[in-house]
Amino acid sequence: MPWSNTLLINNLFLVIKCTFRGEEATCWTTTERHYDRFKKRKETRTVTHQGQNTFVTIDVILSNEGQLPHGQYEYPFSIRLPPNLAGSFQGPYGTIKYFFVFIVDKGIRSNYMCEVPLTVISPVDFNKIRDELQLQPTSYQDEKILGCCCCASDPLTMEMRLEKEAFAMGEKMKVNVRIVNLSNTTVPRVELNLQQNIWYKTLTGYRKLDPYILITLAGSGVGAHGDRNYLFDFEIPPVALPNFFGCLLFETHYSLIAKAVVPGFHTNLYVQTGDIKLGTIPLINIPTETSKLLDPPPEYTDEKTSQNEKNGILFSNIASAPEEEVPTAPPKSKMMN
């Protein structure tokens, strides 16, 4: 991706240098218990975890011809950015930033230095990571026993099926959830969440998770000794997807989490998928096998259930993000004496 600018100076110089640099940094605080030898007791202290890494550096010598007479000179230049570069990012525990550093070497006098920030937008292109995509139908299942050890009931089972595990923004996602409730307890509510998990890391191995729910869907429950299918059909929301390609301090993962709400002292039943890929640019040539949809679930025949409940959806809450703007080339910068 080419980028060009013009450098103006009005001074004597020896060397003019331009450096394109990309840096990632993370920082967060935690508390931990430790033993104070002087006070001879355990105390709580705050610990700061930091990480910093420069993952791309490109140097360009604009001029090394020695001294020039007083005057004004222009040095046009262009830099082609590497492919698959991570995008600029600003999060609660870290940032990814790009900038140009211009240096005028004045010899025995102090150098002149100027930094110009730059925004890089890097879409997630499925065509570049085709081998990492799961394009075949998958299923996940779990169960739990309700009741105590002396009067345990039959299990509550939940299964979640997907047509694939890679979706581009604006694409329809179809998820089939089946609940077989052989227990004596009514399940009042079923939920499905699409969650984004961003990991902030340090070079010494510390990690910080920042989860965020992108979309939430819900359906009515299942009675005791009941069996019900839910078909959740929704569109991937137009959110800003971070691209951390080549970064050491950032990771992002997406997952679907189905939850069967269990009343009383019992814990809820969860079924979670593996890593789902969300992208900005869809595949150009999709194999015919990946277009196969899930088999439609049997129709729920409860006459008291509304039409929306038949589809298993009661409400949706899409957390939107501001649209990204394509950065324009910065105006010509001047470096004066």
mmCIF file of C-alpha atoms in Angstrom:
data_model
loop_
_atom_site.group_PDB
_atom_site.id
_atom_site.type_symbol
_atom_site.label_atom_id
_atom_site.label_comp_id
_atom_site.label_asym_id
_atom_site.label_seq_id
_atom_site.Cartn_x
_atom_site.Cartn_y
_atom_site.Cartn_z
ATOM 1 C CA MET A 1 0.000 0.000 0.000
ATOM 2 C CA PRO A 2 1.941 3.094 -1.185
ATOM 3 C CA TRP A 3 1.996 6.319 0.785
ATOM 4 C CA SER A 4 3.809 9.489 -0.246
ATOM 5 C CA ASN A 5 4.505 12.915 1.164
ATOM 6 C CA THR A 6 6.879 15.839 0.606
ATOM 7 C CA LEU A 7 9.456 16.964 3.162
ATOM 8 C CA LEU A 8 10.442 20.653 3.233
ATOM 9 C CA ILE A 9 13.446 22.003 5.124
ATOM 10 C CA ASN A 10 15.211 25.330 5.339
ATOM 11 C CA ASN A 11 18.557 24.552 6.955
ATOM 12 C CA LEU A 12 21.974 22.982 6.451
ATOM 13 C CA PHE A 13 21.965 19.222 6.892
ATOM 14 C CA LEU A 14 24.109 16.148 6.526
ATOM 15 C CA VAL A 15 21.547 13.336 6.316
ATOM 16 C CA ILE A 16 17.756 13.265 6.111
ATOM 17 C CA LYS A 17 16.164 10.005 7.187
ATOM 18 C CA CYS A 18 12.571 8.745 7.311
ATOM 19 C CA THR A 19 11.492 5.731 9.378
ATOM 20 C CA PHE A 20 8.104 4.019 9.234
ATOM 21 C CA ARG A 21 7.412 2.229 12.510
ATOM 22 C CA GLY A 22 4.633 0.063 13.932
ATOM 23 C CA GLU A 23 4.449 -0.492 17.688
ATOM 24 C CA GLU A 24 2.153 -2.459 19.983
ATOM 25 C CA ALA A 25 1.857 -1.808 23.706
ATOM 26 C CA THR A 26 -0.231 -3.252 26.549
ATOM 27 C CA CYS A 27 -0.682 -2.211 30.176
ATOM 28 C CA TRP A 28 -2.995 -3.224 33.027
ATOM 29 C CA THR A 29 -2.898 -3.596 36.803
ATOM 30 C CA THR A 30 -3.799 -6.486 39.097
ATOM 31 C CA THR A 31 -3.673 -7.136 42.828
ATOM 32 C CA GLU A 32 -1.839 -9.959 44.540
ATOM 33 C CA ARG A 33 -1.117 -11.179 48.050
ATOM 34 C CA HIS A 34 2.474 -11.164 49.286
ATOM 35 C CA TYR A 35 4.327 -11.590 52.559
ATOM 36 C CA ASP A 36 5.989 -8.470 53.978
ATOM 37 C CA ARG A 37 9.163 -9.550 55.792
ATOM 38 C CA PHE A 38 9.447 -6.317 57.773
ATOM 39 C CA LYS A 39 5.820 -6.204 58.935
ATOM 40 C CA LYS A 40 5.731 -10.022 59.151
ATOM 41 C CA ARG A 41 2.287 -10.301 57.652
ATOM 42 C CA LYS A 42 0.541 -10.817 54.330
ATOM 43 C CA GLU A 43 -0.593 -7.748 52.424
ATOM 44 C CA THR A 44 -2.242 -6.884 49.122
ATOM 45 C CA ARG A 45 -0.272 -4.907 46.578
ATOM 46 C CA THR A 46 -0.931 -3.563 43.089
ATOM 47 C CA VAL A 47 1.134 -4.992 40.246
ATOM 48 C CA THR A 48 1.447 -3.368 36.818
ATOM 49 C CA HIS A 49 1.919 -5.597 33.773
ATOM 50 C CA GLN A 50 3.312 -3.977 30.637
ATOM 51 C CA GLY A 51 4.304 -5.146 27.199
ATOM 52 C CA GLN A 52 5.893 -3.301 24.286
ATOM 53 C CA ASN A 53 7.027 -4.500 20.891
ATOM 54 C CA THR A 54 8.067 -2.903 17.597
ATOM 55 C CA PHE A 55 6.891 -5.303 14.892
ATOM 56 C CA VAL A 56 7.712 -3.343 11.728
ATOM 57 C CA THR A 57 10.454 -0.825 10.883
ATOM 58 C CA ILE A 58 11.247 0.561 7.433
ATOM 59 C CA ASP A 59 14.099 3.069 6.966
ATOM 60 C CA VAL A 60 14.399 5.360 3.962
ATOM 61 C CA ILE A 61 17.364 7.690 3.381
ATOM 62 C CA LEU A 62 16.008 10.813 1.729
ATOM 63 C CA SER A 63 19.385 12.482 1.233
ATOM 64 C CA ASN A 64 22.988 11.758 2.235
ATOM 65 C CA GLU A 65 24.796 14.120 -0.118
ATOM 66 C CA GLY A 66 26.347 16.243 2.627
ATOM 67 C CA GLN A 67 25.870 19.926 3.289
ATOM 68 C CA LEU A 68 23.856 22.155 1.000
ATOM 69 C CA PRO A 69 23.711 25.940 0.818
ATOM 70 C CA HIS A 70 20.967 27.760 2.638
ATOM 71 C CA GLY A 71 17.649 27.390 0.876
ATOM 72 C CA GLN A 72 14.477 25.395 0.657
ATOM 73 C CA TYR A 73 14.511 21.833 -0.672
ATOM 74 C CA GLU A 74 11.900 19.202 -1.386
ATOM 75 C CA TYR A 75 12.455 15.454 -0.973
ATOM 76 C CA PRO A 76 9.545 13.411 -2.337
ATOM 77 C CA PHE A 77 9.357 9.831 -1.078
ATOM 78 C CA SER A 78 7.022 6.850 -1.011
ATOM 79 C CA ILE A 79 6.880 3.732 1.163
ATOM 80 C CA ARG A 80 5.064 0.518 0.325
ATOM 81 C CA LEU A 81 3.689 -1.084 3.466
ATOM 82 C CA PRO A 82 4.140 -4.838 3.969
ATOM 83 C CA PRO A 83 1.166 -7.086 3.135
ATOM 84 C CA ASN A 84 -0.948 -8.578 5.945
ATOM 85 C CA LEU A 85 -0.134 -5.732 8.300
ATOM 86 C CA ALA A 86 -2.078 -5.452 11.570
ATOM 87 C CA GLY A 87 -4.560 -2.595 11.739
ATOM 88 C CA SER A 88 -4.402 0.383 14.073
ATOM 89 C CA PHE A 89 -6.152 -0.409 17.356
ATOM 90 C CA GLN A 90 -7.156 1.379 20.550
ATOM 91 C CA GLY A 91 -8.395 -0.744 23.459
ATOM 92 C CA PRO A 92 -8.792 -0.388 27.222
ATOM 93 C CA TYR A 93 -5.530 -2.249 27.912
ATOM 94 C CA GLY A 94 -3.419 -1.665 24.821
ATOM 95 C CA THR A 95 -2.830 0.051 21.492
ATOM 96 C CA ILE A 96 -1.369 -0.595 18.053
ATOM 97 C CA LYS A 97 0.073 2.573 16.521
ATOM 98 C CA TYR A 98 1.907 3.554 13.351
ATOM 99 C CA PHE A 99 3.901 6.692 12.664
ATOM 100 C CA PHE A 100 6.641 8.244 10.545
ATOM 101 C CA VAL A 101 9.781 9.579 12.215
ATOM 102 C CA PHE A 102 11.681 12.233 10.239
ATOM 103 C CA ILE A 103 15.248 12.986 11.349
ATOM 104 C CA VAL A 104 17.480 15.769 10.050
ATOM 105 C CA ASP A 105 21.105 15.106 11.018
ATOM 106 C CA LYS A 106 22.797 18.476 11.591
ATOM 107 C CA GLY A 107 26.202 17.072 12.411
ATOM 108 C CA ILE A 108 27.630 18.544 15.621
ATOM 109 C CA ARG A 109 24.409 20.415 16.343
ATOM 110 C CA SER A 110 21.297 18.818 17.803
ATOM 111 C CA ASN A 111 19.232 16.858 15.327
ATOM 112 C CA TYR A 112 15.740 17.845 14.284
ATOM 113 C CA MET A 113 13.086 15.139 14.779
ATOM 114 C CA CYS A 114 9.403 15.058 13.935
ATOM 115 C CA GLU A 115 6.778 12.296 14.367
ATOM 116 C CA VAL A 116 3.714 12.028 12.130
ATOM 117 C CA PRO A 117 1.001 9.526 13.216
ATOM 118 C CA LEU A 118 -0.579 7.271 10.612
ATOM 119 C CA THR A 119 -3.756 5.166 10.687
ATOM 120 C CA VAL A 120 -3.637 1.742 9.026
ATOM 121 C CA ILE A 121 -6.918 -0.036 8.239
ATOM 122 C CA SER A 122 -6.390 -3.757 7.713
ATOM 123 C CA PRO A 123 -9.497 -5.803 6.812
ATOM 124 C CA VAL A 124 -9.732 -9.494 7.685
ATOM 125 C CA ASP A 125 -9.604 -11.149 4.259
ATOM 126 C CA PHE A 126 -10.822 -14.752 4.288
ATOM 127 C CA ASN A 127 -9.075 -15.402 0.963
ATOM 128 C CA LYS A 128 -5.684 -14.969 2.694
ATOM 129 C CA ILE A 129 -6.477 -17.383 5.547
ATOM 130 C CA ARG A 130 -8.540 -19.955 3.652
ATOM 131 C CA ASP A 131 -6.633 -22.870 5.232
ATOM 132 C CA GLU A 132 -7.626 -21.678 8.735
ATOM 133 C CA LEU A 133 -11.377 -21.672 8.026
ATOM 134 C CA GLN A 134 -13.741 -24.427 9.152
ATOM 135 C CA LEU A 135 -16.319 -24.638 6.352
ATOM 136 C CA GLN A 136 -17.970 -27.934 7.289
ATOM 137 C CA PRO A 137 -20.984 -28.469 9.598
ATOM 138 C CA THR A 138 -20.044 -28.899 13.254
ATOM 139 C CA SER A 139 -21.897 -29.744 16.461
ATOM 140 C CA TYR A 140 -21.285 -29.339 20.200
ATOM 141 C CA GLN A 141 -23.118 -31.025 23.067
ATOM 142 C CA ASP A 142 -23.153 -31.161 26.855
ATOM 143 C CA GLU A 143 -25.461 -32.342 29.622
ATOM 144 C CA LYS A 144 -25.946 -32.090 33.360
ATOM 145 C CA ILE A 145 -27.799 -33.976 36.078
ATOM 146 C CA LEU A 146 -30.266 -31.962 38.149
ATOM 147 C CA GLY A 147 -31.073 -32.736 41.754
ATOM 148 C CA CYS A 148 -28.904 -33.990 44.589
ATOM 149 C CA CYS A 149 -26.992 -37.254 44.755
ATOM 150 C CA CYS A 150 -29.787 -39.066 46.603
ATOM 151 C CA CYS A 151 -32.576 -38.010 44.223
ATOM 152 C CA ALA A 152 -30.874 -37.233 40.921
ATOM 153 C CA SER A 153 -33.135 -36.936 37.891
ATOM 154 C CA ASP A 154 -32.534 -37.848 34.282
ATOM 155 C CA PRO A 155 -30.143 -35.537 32.401
ATOM 156 C CA LEU A 156 -30.742 -32.176 30.767
ATOM 157 C CA THR A 157 -29.013 -32.244 27.363
ATOM 158 C CA MET A 158 -28.266 -29.385 24.965
ATOM 159 C CA GLU A 159 -26.813 -29.689 21.460
ATOM 160 C CA MET A 160 -25.738 -26.824 19.171
ATOM 161 C CA ARG A 161 -25.181 -27.287 15.420
ATOM 162 C CA LEU A 162 -23.665 -24.867 12.891
ATOM 163 C CA GLU A 163 -23.386 -25.080 9.117
ATOM 164 C CA LYS A 164 -19.787 -23.772 9.325
ATOM 165 C CA GLU A 165 -17.522 -21.708 11.596
ATOM 166 C CA ALA A 166 -16.457 -18.829 9.316
ATOM 167 C CA PHE A 167 -18.701 -15.842 8.566
ATOM 168 C CA ALA A 168 -18.165 -12.463 6.908
ATOM 169 C CA MET A 169 -19.859 -9.258 8.037
ATOM 170 C CA GLY A 170 -23.408 -9.037 6.725
ATOM 171 C CA GLU A 171 -23.629 -12.808 6.215
ATOM 172 C CA LYS A 172 -26.480 -14.838 7.693
ATOM 173 C CA MET A 173 -25.603 -17.255 10.496
ATOM 174 C CA LYS A 174 -27.931 -20.183 11.154
ATOM 175 C CA VAL A 175 -27.606 -21.982 14.487
ATOM 176 C CA ASN A 176 -29.733 -24.936 15.544
ATOM 177 C CA VAL A 177 -30.052 -25.592 19.293
ATOM 178 C CA ARG A 178 -31.863 -28.654 20.613
ATOM 179 C CA ILE A 179 -32.721 -29.181 24.271
ATOM 180 C CA VAL A 180 -33.857 -32.548 25.605
ATOM 181 C CA ASN A 181 -35.090 -32.048 29.158
ATOM 182 C CA LEU A 182 -35.646 -35.415 30.828
ATOM 183 C CA SER A 183 -35.513 -33.908 34.308
ATOM 184 C CA ASN A 184 -38.373 -32.805 36.557
ATOM 185 C CA THR A 185 -37.286 -29.134 36.348
ATOM 186 C CA THR A 186 -38.592 -26.592 33.844
ATOM 187 C CA VAL A 187 -36.010 -24.606 31.861
ATOM 188 C CA PRO A 188 -37.566 -21.109 31.677
ATOM 189 C CA ARG A 189 -35.214 -19.514 29.150
ATOM 190 C CA VAL A 190 -32.619 -20.254 26.471
ATOM 191 C CA GLU A 191 -30.000 -17.733 25.288
ATOM 192 C CA LEU A 192 -27.434 -17.574 22.492
ATOM 193 C CA ASN A 193 -24.518 -15.110 22.616
ATOM 194 C CA LEU A 194 -21.919 -14.252 19.983
ATOM 195 C CA GLN A 195 -18.898 -13.167 22.017
ATOM 196 C CA GLN A 196 -15.636 -11.451 21.088
ATOM 197 C CA ASN A 197 -12.629 -12.260 23.283
ATOM 198 C CA ILE A 198 -9.592 -9.976 23.015
ATOM 199 C CA TRP A 199 -6.474 -11.121 24.849
ATOM 200 C CA TYR A 200 -3.883 -8.544 25.931
ATOM 201 C CA LYS A 201 -0.484 -10.093 26.647
ATOM 202 C CA THR A 202 3.042 -9.283 27.774
ATOM 203 C CA LEU A 203 6.308 -10.739 26.520
ATOM 204 C CA THR A 204 6.757 -12.418 29.928
ATOM 205 C CA GLY A 205 3.594 -14.522 29.634
ATOM 206 C CA TYR A 206 0.920 -12.527 31.485
ATOM 207 C CA ARG A 207 -2.528 -12.314 29.856
ATOM 208 C CA LYS A 208 -5.620 -10.141 30.297
ATOM 209 C CA LEU A 209 -9.026 -11.068 28.821
ATOM 210 C CA ASP A 210 -11.515 -8.446 27.628
ATOM 211 C CA PRO A 211 -14.788 -10.190 26.603
ATOM 212 C CA TYR A 212 -17.523 -8.355 24.712
ATOM 213 C CA ILE A 213 -20.975 -9.582 23.643
ATOM 214 C CA LEU A 214 -21.627 -8.685 19.998
ATOM 215 C CA ILE A 215 -25.179 -10.032 19.808
ATOM 216 C CA THR A 216 -27.672 -11.733 22.146
ATOM 217 C CA LEU A 217 -30.681 -13.828 21.146
ATOM 218 C CA ALA A 218 -33.172 -15.546 23.442
ATOM 219 C CA GLY A 219 -35.992 -18.067 23.282
ATOM 220 C CA SER A 220 -38.683 -19.340 25.624
ATOM 221 C CA GLY A 221 -38.005 -22.362 27.772
ATOM 222 C CA VAL A 222 -38.651 -26.101 27.822
ATOM 223 C CA GLY A 223 -40.909 -27.848 30.285
ATOM 224 C CA ALA A 224 -40.041 -30.905 32.322
ATOM 225 C CA HIS A 225 -39.671 -34.044 30.177
ATOM 226 C CA GLY A 226 -39.802 -31.829 27.080
ATOM 227 C CA ASP A 227 -37.896 -31.786 23.804
ATOM 228 C CA ARG A 228 -37.539 -28.622 21.727
ATOM 229 C CA ASN A 229 -35.580 -27.265 18.751
ATOM 230 C CA TYR A 230 -34.578 -23.627 18.226
ATOM 231 C CA LEU A 231 -33.434 -22.115 14.928
ATOM 232 C CA PHE A 232 -31.522 -18.880 15.521
ATOM 233 C CA ASP A 233 -31.165 -17.051 12.209
ATOM 234 C CA PHE A 234 -29.362 -13.699 12.388
ATOM 235 C CA GLU A 235 -26.975 -11.459 10.471
ATOM 236 C CA ILE A 236 -23.391 -10.789 11.550
ATOM 237 C CA PRO A 237 -23.492 -7.193 12.888
ATOM 238 C CA PRO A 238 -21.389 -4.510 11.128
ATOM 239 C CA VAL A 239 -18.821 -4.066 13.892
ATOM 240 C CA ALA A 240 -15.162 -3.082 13.577
ATOM 241 C CA LEU A 241 -13.171 -6.341 13.500
ATOM 242 C CA PRO A 242 -9.585 -5.965 14.758
ATOM 243 C CA ASN A 243 -6.825 -7.582 12.706
ATOM 244 C CA PHE A 244 -3.851 -8.592 14.882
ATOM 245 C CA PHE A 245 -1.847 -10.372 12.180
ATOM 246 C CA GLY A 246 1.833 -10.556 13.163
ATOM 247 C CA CYS A 247 1.298 -9.125 16.669
ATOM 248 C CA LEU A 248 2.811 -10.706 19.775
ATOM 249 C CA LEU A 249 0.758 -8.852 22.400
ATOM 250 C CA PHE A 250 -2.784 -9.227 21.016
ATOM 251 C CA GLU A 251 -5.111 -12.104 20.147
ATOM 252 C CA THR A 252 -8.776 -12.154 19.218
ATOM 253 C CA HIS A 253 -11.206 -15.079 19.238
ATOM 254 C CA TYR A 254 -14.940 -15.393 18.663
ATOM 255 C CA SER A 255 -17.310 -18.019 20.023
ATOM 256 C CA LEU A 256 -21.004 -18.858 20.257
ATOM 257 C CA ILE A 257 -22.293 -19.626 23.752
ATOM 258 C CA ALA A 258 -25.675 -21.302 24.228
ATOM 259 C CA LYS A 259 -27.130 -21.129 27.742
ATOM 260 C CA ALA A 260 -30.042 -23.026 29.237
ATOM 261 C CA VAL A 261 -31.184 -21.132 32.337
ATOM 262 C CA VAL A 262 -31.825 -23.531 35.214
ATOM 263 C CA PRO A 263 -33.777 -22.187 38.220
ATOM 264 C CA GLY A 264 -33.039 -22.753 41.880
ATOM 265 C CA PHE A 265 -29.652 -23.676 43.275
ATOM 266 C CA HIS A 266 -28.529 -25.409 40.074
ATOM 267 C CA THR A 267 -25.952 -23.835 37.788
ATOM 268 C CA ASN A 268 -26.908 -23.083 34.192
ATOM 269 C CA LEU A 269 -26.027 -25.432 31.353
ATOM 270 C CA TYR A 270 -23.588 -23.967 28.799
ATOM 271 C CA VAL A 271 -22.433 -25.190 25.399
ATOM 272 C CA GLN A 272 -19.630 -23.214 23.761
ATOM 273 C CA THR A 273 -18.144 -23.552 20.287
ATOM 274 C CA GLY A 274 -14.499 -23.460 19.350
ATOM 275 C CA ASP A 275 -12.879 -20.478 17.651
ATOM 276 C CA ILE A 276 -15.284 -18.985 15.094
ATOM 277 C CA LYS A 277 -13.704 -16.843 12.385
ATOM 278 C CA LEU A 278 -15.294 -13.480 11.566
ATOM 279 C CA GLY A 279 -14.014 -11.591 8.539
ATOM 280 C CA THR A 280 -14.472 -8.434 6.527
ATOM 281 C CA ILE A 281 -13.871 -9.793 3.003
ATOM 282 C CA PRO A 282 -15.685 -13.087 2.182
ATOM 283 C CA LEU A 283 -14.277 -15.949 0.151
ATOM 284 C CA ILE A 284 -14.391 -15.454 -3.608
ATOM 285 C CA ASN A 285 -14.937 -19.106 -4.559
ATOM 286 C CA ILE A 286 -16.850 -20.995 -1.883
ATOM 287 C CA PRO A 287 -16.918 -24.804 -2.230
ATOM 288 C CA THR A 288 -20.396 -26.155 -2.889
ATOM 289 C CA GLU A 289 -20.269 -28.247 0.292
ATOM 290 C CA THR A 290 -20.149 -25.122 2.463
ATOM 291 C CA SER A 291 -23.449 -23.789 1.111
ATOM 292 C CA LYS A 292 -25.369 -26.735 2.609
ATOM 293 C CA LEU A 293 -27.724 -25.419 5.279
ATOM 294 C CA LEU A 294 -28.716 -27.098 8.492
ATOM 295 C CA ASP A 295 -31.759 -29.316 8.367
ATOM 296 C CA PRO A 296 -34.781 -27.314 9.553
ATOM 297 C CA PRO A 297 -35.887 -28.236 13.079
ATOM 298 C CA PRO A 298 -39.296 -29.811 13.714
ATOM 299 C CA GLU A 299 -42.010 -27.242 14.208
ATOM 300 C CA TYR A 300 -42.934 -26.548 17.819
ATOM 301 C CA THR A 301 -46.661 -27.282 18.162
ATOM 302 C CA ASP A 302 -47.574 -25.499 21.401
ATOM 303 C CA GLU A 303 -50.625 -23.412 20.458
ATOM 304 C CA LYS A 304 -49.856 -20.853 23.166
ATOM 305 C CA THR A 305 -46.465 -20.116 21.658
ATOM 306 C CA SER A 306 -46.308 -17.069 19.410
ATOM 307 C CA GLN A 307 -44.896 -17.120 15.894
ATOM 308 C CA ASN A 308 -41.643 -15.521 17.092
ATOM 309 C CA GLU A 309 -41.264 -18.158 19.778
ATOM 310 C CA LYS A 310 -41.620 -20.866 17.131
ATOM 311 C CA ASN A 311 -38.404 -19.560 15.614
ATOM 312 C CA GLY A 312 -36.815 -19.572 19.058
ATOM 313 C CA ILE A 313 -36.197 -15.805 19.068
ATOM 314 C CA LEU A 314 -37.678 -13.358 21.536
ATOM 315 C CA PHE A 315 -35.364 -10.377 21.175
ATOM 316 C CA SER A 316 -31.988 -9.341 19.801
ATOM 317 C CA ASN A 317 -29.527 -6.795 21.098
ATOM 318 C CA ILE A 318 -26.807 -5.856 18.623
ATOM 319 C CA ALA A 319 -23.892 -3.877 20.012
ATOM 320 C CA SER A 320 -22.828 -1.662 17.144
ATOM 321 C CA ALA A 321 -19.541 0.156 16.684
ATOM 322 C CA PRO A 322 -18.772 3.287 14.683
ATOM 323 C CA GLU A 323 -17.907 2.651 11.066
ATOM 324 C CA GLU A 324 -14.265 2.826 10.126
ATOM 325 C CA GLU A 325 -13.189 5.616 7.810
ATOM 326 C CA VAL A 326 -10.528 5.002 5.208
ATOM 327 C CA PRO A 327 -7.624 7.280 6.161
ATOM 328 C CA THR A 328 -6.497 9.740 3.539
ATOM 329 C CA ALA A 329 -2.871 10.551 2.898
ATOM 330 C CA PRO A 330 -1.600 13.219 5.321
ATOM 331 C CA PRO A 331 -0.988 16.694 3.855
ATOM 332 C CA LYS A 332 2.494 17.728 2.893
ATOM 333 C CA SER A 333 4.519 18.327 6.035
ATOM 334 C CA LYS A 334 7.153 21.011 6.465
ATOM 335 C CA MET A 335 10.306 20.686 8.519
ATOM 336 C CA MET A 336 11.740 24.119 9.199
ATOM 337 C CA ASN A 337 14.811 25.194 11.071
#
